[in-house]
Amino acid sequence: MSEDLSIFDIAGPVMVGPSSSHTAGACKIGQFARALFHATPTEVVFYLHGSFGEVYKGHATDRALLGGVMKFQTSDPRIRDAFEIAKEKNLKYEFIVKDLGENAHPNTVKIVLKNENSKMSVTGSSIGGGMIEITKVDNFDVLLHGRAGKYLSLVAQLDHNDECLLNFQKHINKLEDISVAAIDKSDFKKKTLAVISLEGRRIKLSEVIELEKLEGVDFVRSLSKLETQ
Amino acid sequence: MEYQFKTAEEVINLCKKHKISISELAKRYESERSGKSTANVRERMKRTRDVMYEAIQKGIKSNERSKMGMVGGDAKKIYKHINSTSKIMGNKVTLRAMAYATAVGEQNACMRRIVAFPTAGGSGVVPGVLFSCSEHFKAGKRKLLKGMFCASAVGLIIAEGATLSAAKGGCQAEVGAAVAMSAAGLTEMRGGTPEQCFHAAAIALKSYLGLACDPLGGLVEVPCIKRNAIGCMAAIGASDMVICGVTSFIPFDEVVQAMNNIAEIMSPKLRETALGGLAVTKTGNMIKRKLGLKVTTEL
Ligand code: SF4
């Protein structure tokens, strides 16, 4: 692991069991997929690879993924009831065991989200202790990191130039009590996909909407983090 | 950056240089990298401690069984005997540690809230050892935080030098890491030096090298929860040995390298896939069939 680790990556996250990689990490990948899709899906298919495919039922990986797609936090007790809640919300779901290739991390899932207007696939891996990586969006290789519990993250799609990202960052730093802890970015279809990890307080919806209005910004989504830690 | 570290050697040098304990270094490490005050970091660790406490308290009173019914209610059984130590070969501290570790493991298996310390599968050992021993010292909560910070620093070194993921390194990376972390945390709580903490961690981790991850049906239940309980005994034992003056012949950083080497050559069947070991025993296969999983190997 190259990125500098927090003490609270070890002493944490606080989560709903049973598995940090198969439950908390899975929930986080679901959250990312939903944020990248930036719309409400009506149908979602999960392709489970490796250990995810072998043991997903017992670790509630399926409930956690689905919960994440419904924007549940990793410490949200509703993960237990994710199937029932999805049915109430008319969200169709399916789990399919699939080999995603030799190079895929053992805990990898490809999530395909759909609604009547759009379709997107997001591939992510749970790399241990609740930490995750998003490695593919549609057919584009990306590399974005996420932690199950530590940061509140923003997922944004921006025009592909450094100025745009700098400007974006500048606006975030103007917000009171919020600072940027880390930025991860990847090229994506002549655009930039960025994950901005924030520290401080929770960002307000009105602030997210303001950020989205900036020039060169396609969309911004805020991801939940643990409330209790 | 003054307080950053990735190895035990760096930790020992920094502790010497600043004349501080591992827990204090861990606190400053976090404060430095996050830009938050040490008081703020301490507060957050307190909240972490409170979640652990809650899981222990719920777990030792609970009869709830996991969905497959493999685990549940054992913490209560153990805890009931806490004052009848004439019947028990270990002492009150070890018995209570096992009860607490089991409590957290059972809460986790029942999809209740726990702290993944360092992971959910190995989440029982640290609270088991640290809470039980601090009750014994009548130490109050401050010392407990010291143990938690020290344990986190040791976990961080393992994450940097090897892995904390069972899918990569088997159970040595979950329960093994937790035992090493607890051994160090306990050693600091009882006044050991940074060197002694790492001796305890090294002795503990060496005993867990190569441990397979082979859970029945892939569930974090059997053998996981009892491994956490027994792991408490190992952690307390390693710390006791060090307090008696015993040292590890192999330095902790080298043990972590060995762990990483084993992770690299360990069969994927023993890395959280439920394709080997206990998972493919007759009983393991029975659970697999119940879950509708493919049975690949019959022993
Ligand atoms: S056997 Fe596997 S799932 Fe169980 S505690 Fe060990 S590493 Fe975790």
XYZ file of C-alpha atoms and ligand atoms in Angstrom:
536
model
C 0.000 0.000 0.000
C 1.666 3.172 -1.090
C -0.699 5.863 0.108
C -0.050 7.041 3.646
C -2.345 5.222 5.998
C -4.327 6.707 8.821
C -4.264 5.226 12.304
C -8.028 4.991 11.866
C -7.668 2.761 8.835
C -6.384 0.266 11.389
C -8.624 1.235 14.333
C -11.699 1.273 12.157
C -13.948 1.653 10.363
C -16.997 1.323 12.533
C -19.199 -0.909 10.461
C -22.038 -3.348 10.283
C -20.607 -6.884 10.129
C -19.607 -9.391 9.167
C -16.620 -8.571 6.918
C -14.629 -5.394 6.347
C -13.624 -6.416 2.845
C -16.807 -8.232 1.871
C -19.382 -6.069 3.635
C -18.026 -2.575 4.381
C -15.814 -2.411 1.280
C -18.610 -3.780 -0.896
C -21.002 -1.136 0.418
C -18.454 1.538 -0.440
C -18.052 0.263 -4.021
C -21.829 0.387 -4.361
C -21.822 3.999 -3.165
C -19.158 4.939 -5.704
C -21.021 3.265 -8.539
C -24.180 5.148 -7.664
C -22.308 8.440 -7.444
C -20.631 7.908 -10.823
C -23.943 6.996 -12.407
C -25.278 10.290 -11.016
C -28.907 9.312 -11.490
C -31.402 6.986 -9.868
C -31.043 3.495 -11.288
C -34.063 1.274 -11.812
C -32.055 -1.840 -12.490
C -28.682 -3.015 -11.299
C -26.656 -6.140 -12.063
C -23.653 -7.210 -10.008
C -20.980 -9.459 -11.568
C -19.041 -11.041 -8.724
C -15.468 -12.197 -9.261
C -13.093 -14.378 -7.234
C -13.734 -14.500 -3.524
C -16.680 -12.142 -3.986
C -18.213 -14.751 -6.271
C -17.418 -17.651 -3.960
C -18.640 -16.366 -0.647
C -20.839 -13.357 -1.216
C -23.955 -14.801 0.355
C -22.496 -15.518 3.743
C -20.728 -12.198 4.061
C -23.813 -10.297 3.018
C -21.738 -8.844 0.191
C -24.923 -8.797 -1.868
C -26.885 -6.787 0.694
C -23.971 -4.431 1.231
C -23.463 -3.779 -2.505
C -27.138 -3.174 -2.979
C -27.256 -0.982 0.134
C -24.345 1.042 -1.206
C -26.137 1.556 -4.507
C -29.041 2.892 -2.433
C -26.571 5.273 -0.721
C -26.471 3.516 2.662
C -23.453 4.113 4.845
C -21.182 1.256 5.881
C -22.424 1.553 9.477
C -26.097 1.693 8.489
C -28.082 -1.136 10.135
C -30.505 -1.057 7.172
C -27.902 -3.064 5.199
C -29.483 -6.106 6.861
C -32.739 -5.349 5.047
C -31.340 -4.132 1.723
C -33.324 -6.644 -0.396
C -36.655 -5.662 1.109
C -35.864 -1.944 0.835
C -34.823 -2.312 -2.821
C -38.131 -3.998 -3.563
C -40.005 -1.142 -1.916
C -38.053 1.291 -4.061
C -38.741 -0.729 -7.219
C -35.052 -1.230 -7.809
C -34.517 -4.479 -9.712
C -31.327 -6.335 -8.838
C -29.440 -9.433 -9.872
C -26.211 -11.123 -8.769
C -24.163 -13.123 -11.268
C -20.927 -14.973 -10.546
C -18.416 -14.191 -13.294
C -14.701 -14.483 -13.952
C -13.506 -10.950 -14.644
C -10.059 -12.009 -15.766
C -6.718 -12.984 -14.319
C -5.683 -9.493 -13.400
C -8.703 -8.724 -11.288
C -8.182 -8.557 -7.515
C -9.906 -11.506 -5.780
C -12.575 -9.210 -4.329
C -13.835 -7.540 -7.465
C -17.289 -6.644 -8.662
C -18.544 -5.137 -11.884
C -21.731 -3.180 -11.334
C -23.994 -2.338 -14.254
C -26.540 0.364 -13.473
C -29.432 1.212 -15.747
C -32.439 3.418 -16.012
C -34.537 4.347 -19.034
C -32.053 7.005 -20.164
C -28.636 5.667 -19.432
C -26.453 2.750 -18.591
C -23.060 2.587 -16.936
C -20.690 -0.072 -15.660
C -18.318 0.439 -12.764
C -15.688 -2.084 -11.681
C -14.218 -1.937 -8.218
C -12.178 -4.038 -5.798
C -12.204 -4.263 -2.050
C -8.534 -4.378 -1.134
C -8.788 -5.027 2.607
C -9.843 -3.318 5.800
C -12.655 -1.474 4.041
C -10.377 0.228 1.526
C -11.456 0.075 -2.092
C -10.316 0.891 -5.621
C -12.402 1.746 -8.642
C -10.535 0.387 -11.656
C -12.892 0.727 -14.583
C -15.777 2.931 -15.631
C -17.494 1.674 -18.763
C -14.544 0.538 -20.862
C -12.045 3.021 -19.525
C -9.302 2.120 -17.082
C -9.244 4.456 -14.105
C -7.774 4.283 -10.626
C -9.690 5.911 -7.817
C -9.308 5.129 -4.117
C -11.890 5.196 -1.407
C -11.956 4.430 2.269
C -14.901 2.849 3.983
C -14.934 5.191 6.894
C -12.470 7.962 6.808
C -13.365 10.696 4.447
C -16.361 12.213 2.956
C -15.641 12.049 -0.741
C -16.839 14.012 -3.691
C -16.965 12.341 -7.051
C -16.819 14.785 -9.919
C -16.490 14.783 -13.671
C -14.682 17.788 -15.060
C -13.244 19.140 -18.281
C -9.849 17.695 -18.989
C -7.560 20.523 -17.973
C -5.654 21.261 -14.803
C -7.089 24.724 -14.516
C -10.576 23.385 -14.171
C -9.599 21.095 -11.309
C -7.637 23.869 -9.623
C -10.566 26.200 -9.844
C -12.804 23.505 -8.428
C -10.422 22.929 -5.553
C -10.232 26.647 -4.880
C -13.978 26.806 -4.485
C -14.004 23.921 -2.040
C -11.314 25.525 0.061
C -13.436 28.639 0.332
C -16.110 26.645 2.148
C -15.875 27.058 5.877
C -14.572 24.147 7.969
C -13.904 21.938 4.967
C -10.500 21.092 3.607
C -9.236 18.846 0.841
C -7.337 15.852 2.199
C -6.492 14.139 -1.077
C -7.376 14.143 -4.743
C -7.367 11.166 -7.040
C -7.949 11.706 -10.728
C -8.174 9.638 -13.846
C -8.698 10.368 -17.527
C -12.095 9.327 -18.714
C -13.500 9.870 -22.207
C -11.651 13.162 -22.792
C -12.791 14.231 -19.341
C -11.332 14.010 -15.871
C -12.934 11.878 -13.188
C -11.856 12.974 -9.754
C -12.392 11.752 -6.228
C -11.842 14.520 -3.728
C -11.496 13.417 -0.127
C -12.711 16.046 2.290
C -12.059 16.553 5.943
C -14.076 18.626 8.328
C -17.824 18.842 8.380
C -20.355 17.274 6.038
C -20.792 19.241 2.818
C -24.288 20.627 2.280
C -26.404 19.763 -0.723
C -26.689 23.465 -1.611
C -22.889 23.678 -1.677
C -22.642 20.642 -3.924
C -25.131 22.234 -6.312
C -23.061 25.434 -6.352
C -19.928 23.449 -7.200
C -21.789 21.749 -9.997
C -22.529 25.133 -11.565
C -18.836 25.950 -12.025
C -17.595 26.134 -15.570
C -16.304 22.877 -16.982
C -17.937 20.770 -14.275
C -20.299 18.058 -15.533
C -21.490 16.654 -12.236
C -20.584 16.427 -8.579
C -21.825 13.812 -6.131
C -21.112 13.609 -2.451
C -20.608 10.200 -0.846
C -21.543 9.402 2.681
C -19.046 8.451 5.317
C -19.510 6.970 8.739
C -21.420 9.200 11.052
C -20.271 7.788 14.283
C -16.558 8.036 13.989
C 7.154 15.429 8.449
C 8.623 14.528 11.790
C 6.524 11.626 13.041
C 5.920 9.459 9.976
C 6.907 5.797 10.022
C 6.442 2.569 8.095
C 8.609 0.128 10.071
C 9.227 -0.904 13.665
C 12.809 0.297 13.386
C 11.603 3.774 12.471
C 9.132 3.715 15.338
C 11.792 2.751 17.870
C 14.135 5.466 16.615
C 11.450 8.140 16.685
C 10.370 7.120 20.182
C 13.971 7.381 21.364
C 14.569 10.675 19.653
C 11.507 12.339 21.123
C 11.482 10.354 24.372
C 7.891 9.233 23.821
C 5.901 5.988 23.823
C 4.566 4.235 20.728
C 1.036 5.400 21.541
C 2.148 9.012 21.754
C 3.995 8.638 18.453
C 0.904 7.126 16.826
C -1.155 10.067 18.017
C 1.357 12.575 16.661
C 1.643 10.617 13.395
C -2.084 10.939 12.891
C -2.206 14.560 13.954
C 0.599 15.422 11.564
C -0.796 13.603 8.554
C -4.360 14.844 9.031
C -3.571 18.357 10.219
C -5.796 17.865 13.242
C -4.863 18.507 16.857
C -3.752 15.565 19.002
C -6.748 16.301 21.230
C -9.014 15.827 18.222
C -7.297 12.539 17.310
C -7.694 11.367 20.891
C -11.397 12.212 20.844
C -11.872 10.116 17.769
C -10.103 7.174 19.367
C -12.404 7.603 22.366
C -15.441 7.274 20.120
C -13.890 4.160 18.608
C -13.403 2.777 22.115
C -17.049 3.476 22.943
C -18.289 1.476 19.947
C -16.075 -1.421 21.051
C -17.451 -1.193 24.570
C -21.004 -1.229 23.316
C -20.371 -4.330 21.185
C -18.812 -6.123 24.175
C -21.666 -5.237 26.503
C -24.317 -6.317 24.008
C -22.427 -9.455 23.105
C -21.957 -10.844 26.612
C -25.694 -10.619 27.229
C -26.913 -11.893 23.887
C -28.391 -15.235 22.945
C -28.873 -14.228 19.327
C -27.597 -16.733 16.791
C -26.232 -15.950 13.369
C -28.444 -16.600 10.371
C -26.957 -20.008 9.644
C -27.088 -20.783 13.340
C -23.418 -21.724 13.559
C -22.533 -19.211 16.268
C -24.140 -17.228 19.077
C -24.514 -17.251 22.820
C -20.987 -18.454 23.643
C -19.800 -15.118 25.028
C -22.584 -15.269 27.571
C -21.623 -18.821 28.539
C -18.013 -17.866 29.104
C -18.793 -14.637 30.906
C -21.069 -16.429 33.360
C -18.041 -18.223 34.761
C -16.051 -15.091 35.331
C -16.248 -15.422 39.106
C -15.998 -19.179 39.364
C -12.313 -19.300 38.591
C -11.767 -22.341 40.809
C -13.274 -24.340 37.945
C -11.094 -22.658 35.348
C -7.434 -23.327 34.543
C -6.687 -19.901 33.121
C -7.312 -16.865 35.238
C -10.004 -14.250 35.347
C -8.174 -11.923 32.961
C -7.826 -14.506 30.205
C -11.351 -15.836 30.645
C -12.808 -12.346 30.488
C -10.679 -11.527 27.434
C -12.068 -14.607 25.685
C -15.623 -13.674 26.655
C -15.177 -10.169 25.280
C -13.518 -11.299 22.071
C -16.306 -13.814 21.517
C -18.884 -11.128 22.255
C -17.534 -8.847 19.529
C -17.200 -11.734 17.066
C -20.795 -12.789 17.664
C -22.082 -9.259 17.257
C -20.209 -9.048 13.970
C -21.628 -12.354 12.728
C -25.123 -11.092 13.554
C -24.574 -7.984 11.414
C -24.378 -5.639 14.388
C -22.073 -2.669 14.731
C -18.409 -3.284 15.540
C -15.020 -1.671 14.991
C -12.971 -3.429 12.328
C -9.728 -3.415 14.310
C -7.876 -4.105 12.064
C -10.564 -6.023 10.136
C -14.002 -7.341 10.996
C -12.850 -10.974 11.078
C -10.145 -10.215 13.600
C -12.105 -7.595 15.477
C -12.411 -9.496 18.763
C -8.807 -9.783 19.908
C -7.917 -6.126 20.494
C -11.008 -5.271 22.560
C -10.820 -8.633 24.337
C -7.232 -8.214 25.471
C -7.229 -4.484 26.105
C -10.566 -4.190 27.908
C -10.037 -7.247 30.065
C -6.513 -6.271 31.065
C -7.401 -2.678 31.758
C -10.166 -3.851 34.073
C -7.553 -5.916 35.838
C -5.218 -2.936 36.224
C -8.220 -0.900 37.317
C -6.572 1.411 34.865
C -9.494 3.413 33.716
C -9.960 4.518 30.201
C -6.810 6.528 29.636
C -4.545 3.536 29.646
C -6.926 1.733 27.366
C -6.484 4.463 24.770
C -2.725 4.046 25.009
C -3.117 0.368 24.242
C -5.353 1.160 21.268
C -2.964 3.710 19.789
C 0.003 1.394 20.216
C -1.913 -1.509 18.659
C -2.865 0.711 15.707
C 0.756 1.644 15.079
C 1.703 -2.035 14.942
C -1.202 -2.744 12.575
C -0.039 0.067 10.356
C 3.435 -1.436 10.074
C 1.902 -4.787 9.088
C -0.311 -3.079 6.485
C 2.717 -1.293 5.044
C 5.075 -4.257 5.032
C 2.666 -7.108 4.323
C -1.136 -7.030 4.277
C -4.227 -6.948 6.475
C -6.377 -8.630 3.864
C -7.259 -12.296 4.283
C -7.918 -12.487 0.551
C -4.226 -11.741 0.082
C -2.589 -13.274 3.124
C -4.955 -15.682 4.848
C -5.863 -15.535 8.515
C -2.351 -14.568 9.607
C -3.319 -11.172 8.181
C -6.494 -10.906 10.255
C -6.352 -12.785 13.550
C -2.549 -13.032 13.392
C -2.195 -9.287 12.941
C -4.732 -8.599 15.696
C -2.836 -10.846 18.125
C 0.451 -9.069 17.388
C -1.213 -5.671 17.755
C -2.831 -6.629 21.058
C 0.387 -8.077 22.450
C 2.134 -4.774 21.791
C -0.772 -2.674 23.082
C -0.937 -4.665 26.307
C 2.824 -4.426 26.762
C 2.687 -0.672 26.526
C -0.281 -0.518 28.919
C 1.754 -2.309 31.550
C 4.704 0.019 31.155
C 6.859 -1.839 28.622
C 9.362 0.023 26.439
C 8.832 0.392 22.677
C 11.400 -2.364 22.123
C 9.498 -4.659 24.462
C 6.251 -3.905 22.655
C 7.774 -5.060 19.378
C 9.287 -8.141 20.985
C 5.825 -9.088 22.178
C 4.347 -8.362 18.748
C 7.072 -10.406 17.050
C 6.639 -13.400 19.356
C 2.875 -13.268 18.824
C 2.988 -12.846 15.047
C 5.566 -15.610 14.576
C 3.108 -18.021 16.151
C 0.469 -17.128 13.594
C 2.510 -17.125 10.393
C 0.930 -19.180 7.657
C -2.475 -19.467 9.283
C -5.025 -20.329 6.611
C -8.242 -18.450 6.093
C -10.707 -21.297 5.709
C -14.065 -20.212 7.072
C -17.030 -22.556 6.770
C -19.229 -21.482 3.887
C -17.119 -18.349 3.671
C -18.900 -16.934 6.689
C -16.969 -15.006 9.311
C -18.136 -17.394 12.022
C -16.352 -20.745 12.219
C -13.438 -20.907 13.041
C -13.132 -17.130 13.183
C -14.783 -16.287 16.470
C -13.004 -18.947 18.514
C -9.731 -18.015 16.839
C -10.247 -14.519 18.187
C -10.868 -15.894 21.677
C -7.800 -18.130 21.644
C -5.802 -15.298 20.087
C -6.314 -13.312 23.303
C -4.478 -16.015 25.249
C -1.604 -15.873 22.777
C -1.370 -12.088 22.999
C -1.401 -12.078 26.786
C 1.137 -14.923 26.827
C 3.511 -13.143 24.469
C 3.328 -9.978 26.542
C 3.915 -11.939 29.770
C 6.986 -13.620 28.288
C 8.450 -10.264 27.359
C 7.795 -8.865 30.820
C 9.731 -11.892 32.134
C 12.684 -10.705 30.079
C 12.280 -12.905 26.992
C 13.048 -11.295 23.623
C 12.237 -12.295 20.050
C 15.250 -13.659 18.211
C 13.872 -12.274 14.954
C 13.091 -8.529 14.842
C 9.478 -7.570 14.172
C 10.184 -6.013 10.757
C 11.675 -9.293 9.558
C 8.673 -11.228 10.837
C 6.466 -8.903 8.777
C 8.626 -9.611 5.720
C 8.224 -13.326 6.356
C 4.472 -12.851 6.611
C 4.450 -11.090 3.270
C 6.533 -13.856 1.717
C 4.092 -16.482 2.988
C 1.165 -14.454 1.655
C 2.772 -14.490 -1.792
C 3.198 -18.257 -1.888
C -0.012 -19.195 -0.092
C -2.548 -21.029 -2.243
C -5.607 -18.943 -3.140
C -7.630 -21.835 -1.739
C -6.543 -20.760 1.717
C -7.264 -17.087 1.205
C -10.891 -16.369 2.042
C -12.284 -18.404 -0.848
C -13.606 -21.269 1.302
C -11.936 -23.777 -1.057
C -9.573 -25.463 1.398
C -8.878 -26.423 4.988
C -11.765 -26.429 7.435
C -14.101 -25.093 4.743
C -13.899 -28.384 2.821
C -14.281 -30.772 5.747
C -17.409 -32.891 5.964
C -18.961 -30.287 8.248
C -17.731 -27.459 6.062
C -19.282 -29.042 2.997
C -22.548 -29.551 4.834
C -22.679 -25.813 5.462
C -21.804 -25.133 1.835
C -24.666 -27.307 0.641
C -27.024 -25.508 3.009
C -25.924 -22.226 1.487
C -26.292 -23.541 -2.053
C -22.558 -23.266 -2.713
C -20.604 -25.593 -4.984
C -18.807 -28.387 -3.159
C -15.431 -28.753 -4.869
C -13.443 -30.997 -2.563
C -14.474 -33.908 -0.354
C -11.971 -34.924 2.303
S -10.606 -17.557 8.970
Fe -10.669 -15.986 7.402
S -12.626 -14.942 7.676
Fe -12.167 -16.075 9.565
S -11.094 -14.591 10.872
Fe -9.562 -15.758 9.788
S -9.131 -14.483 8.013
Fe -11.074 -13.754 8.811
